[in-house]
Amino acid sequence: MSKTKKFYAVRKGLTPGIYESWKECWNNVENISGAEYKSFTNEEDAKAYLQGNNKSVLPVINDDNVAVAYIGGSYTGKTNKIGYAATIVEKDKETDIYWRAHFKSHPDVKLHAGLGELKAVLKVVEFCEQNNIKTVTIYYGNQIVIYQQHKNVGDDGFELFKTYYDVIHSTKVNVVFDKLPSYEKHHYKERAEKNAKAGLLVKREQKRICNKT
C-alpha cells in the first residue's frame, strides 16, 4: 500500500518554507521558541498556511445584494440518507437551511457527503434567486463541487449531476466558489457541517433566520 505524500510547511522556524520530509521540517523547528508548522496532504493547502491566508475570519458584508454561504454534507450508511446544509450570511441576517436529500445514493459511497454539498449549492442558488442576491461566494469542502461544473452528466448518468450542471450554467446569480482549507476551523463552516448531520433526522426542510443586531 502506497504511503500518502505529505508536505510540511514551516511558517516560523530556522528557514521557513515547504519541505517534503519530516526530518527536514524538524531540523527547521527543533529548539525554536514559538515555532509554527503543520503537515498537509496537498501543496496548495501548505502554501496557503505558509502565506498566512486565513479564511476563518468572519465575513463583513455591506451590500444588500451580496451574500456569503458555507455548505456542508453528511451521510449515514445505517439509513442510506444524505444530509445537506447551508449557512447564508447577508448584510442584516443569517439563514440556516438543512434537510436530507431525496435522491438515490451514489454507488461510490466516498462521494456521499460530496453529494450533500452539491444539493446545498443548489439550495444556496435558489435562495439567492428568490431574495434578489446578485453575487454569492460559496465556501465548500468537497472538490466534487468544482468537478461537476464541467460535466453535464456523471459517469453513471447520475441525475443530480445533470441538475447541478444545468443550474450552475443557467443561473443569473454570480456564483463564486472558494475552498476552505481542511486545517482551518471556522464558525460558519462548523455550523453548516453540524446542521448537515441534523438534516438526516428532520422530517421536513428546516429554515432558521437570525437577524443581526
mmCIF file of N, CA, C and O in Angstrom, residues 42 46 68 78 176 185 198 204:
data_model
loop_
_atom_site.group_PDB
_atom_site.id
_atom_site.type_symbol
_atom_site.label_atom_id
_atom_site.label_comp_id
_atom_site.label_asym_id
_atom_site.label_seq_id
_atom_site.Cartn_x
_atom_site.Cartn_y
_atom_site.Cartn_z
ATOM 1 N N ASN A 42 -1.666 18.063 0.554
ATOM 2 C CA ASN A 42 -1.515 18.693 -0.759
ATOM 3 C C ASN A 42 -0.759 20.008 -0.613
ATOM 4 O O ASN A 42 -0.829 20.670 0.427
ATOM 5 N N ALA A 46 -0.646 23.719 1.955
ATOM 6 C CA ALA A 46 0.620 24.046 2.612
ATOM 7 C C ALA A 46 1.047 25.471 2.275
ATOM 8 O O ALA A 46 1.488 26.229 3.138
ATOM 9 N N VAL A 68 -22.586 35.583 1.488
ATOM 10 C CA VAL A 68 -21.548 34.554 1.608
ATOM 11 C C VAL A 68 -22.221 33.319 2.175
ATOM 12 O O VAL A 68 -23.044 33.420 3.092
ATOM 13 N N LYS A 78 -26.352 3.706 7.878
ATOM 14 C CA LYS A 78 -27.391 2.963 8.578
ATOM 15 C C LYS A 78 -28.740 3.106 7.885
ATOM 16 O O LYS A 78 -29.511 2.160 7.791
ATOM 17 N N VAL A 176 -19.492 32.588 -6.921
ATOM 18 C CA VAL A 176 -18.048 32.454 -6.794
ATOM 19 C C VAL A 176 -17.766 31.328 -5.801
ATOM 20 O O VAL A 176 -18.352 31.290 -4.711
ATOM 21 N N LYS A 185 -10.358 25.987 11.151
ATOM 22 C CA LYS A 185 -11.646 25.933 11.829
ATOM 23 C C LYS A 185 -12.398 27.228 11.524
ATOM 24 O O LYS A 185 -11.801 28.286 11.431
ATOM 25 N N ALA A 198 -27.687 17.124 11.344
ATOM 26 C CA ALA A 198 -29.046 17.249 11.881
ATOM 27 C C ALA A 198 -30.082 17.029 10.782
ATOM 28 O O ALA A 198 -31.181 16.522 11.024
ATOM 29 N N ARG A 204 -38.818 17.496 7.576
ATOM 30 C CA ARG A 204 -39.050 18.481 6.508
ATOM 31 C C ARG A 204 -37.912 19.488 6.500
ATOM 32 O O ARG A 204 -37.154 19.595 7.473
#
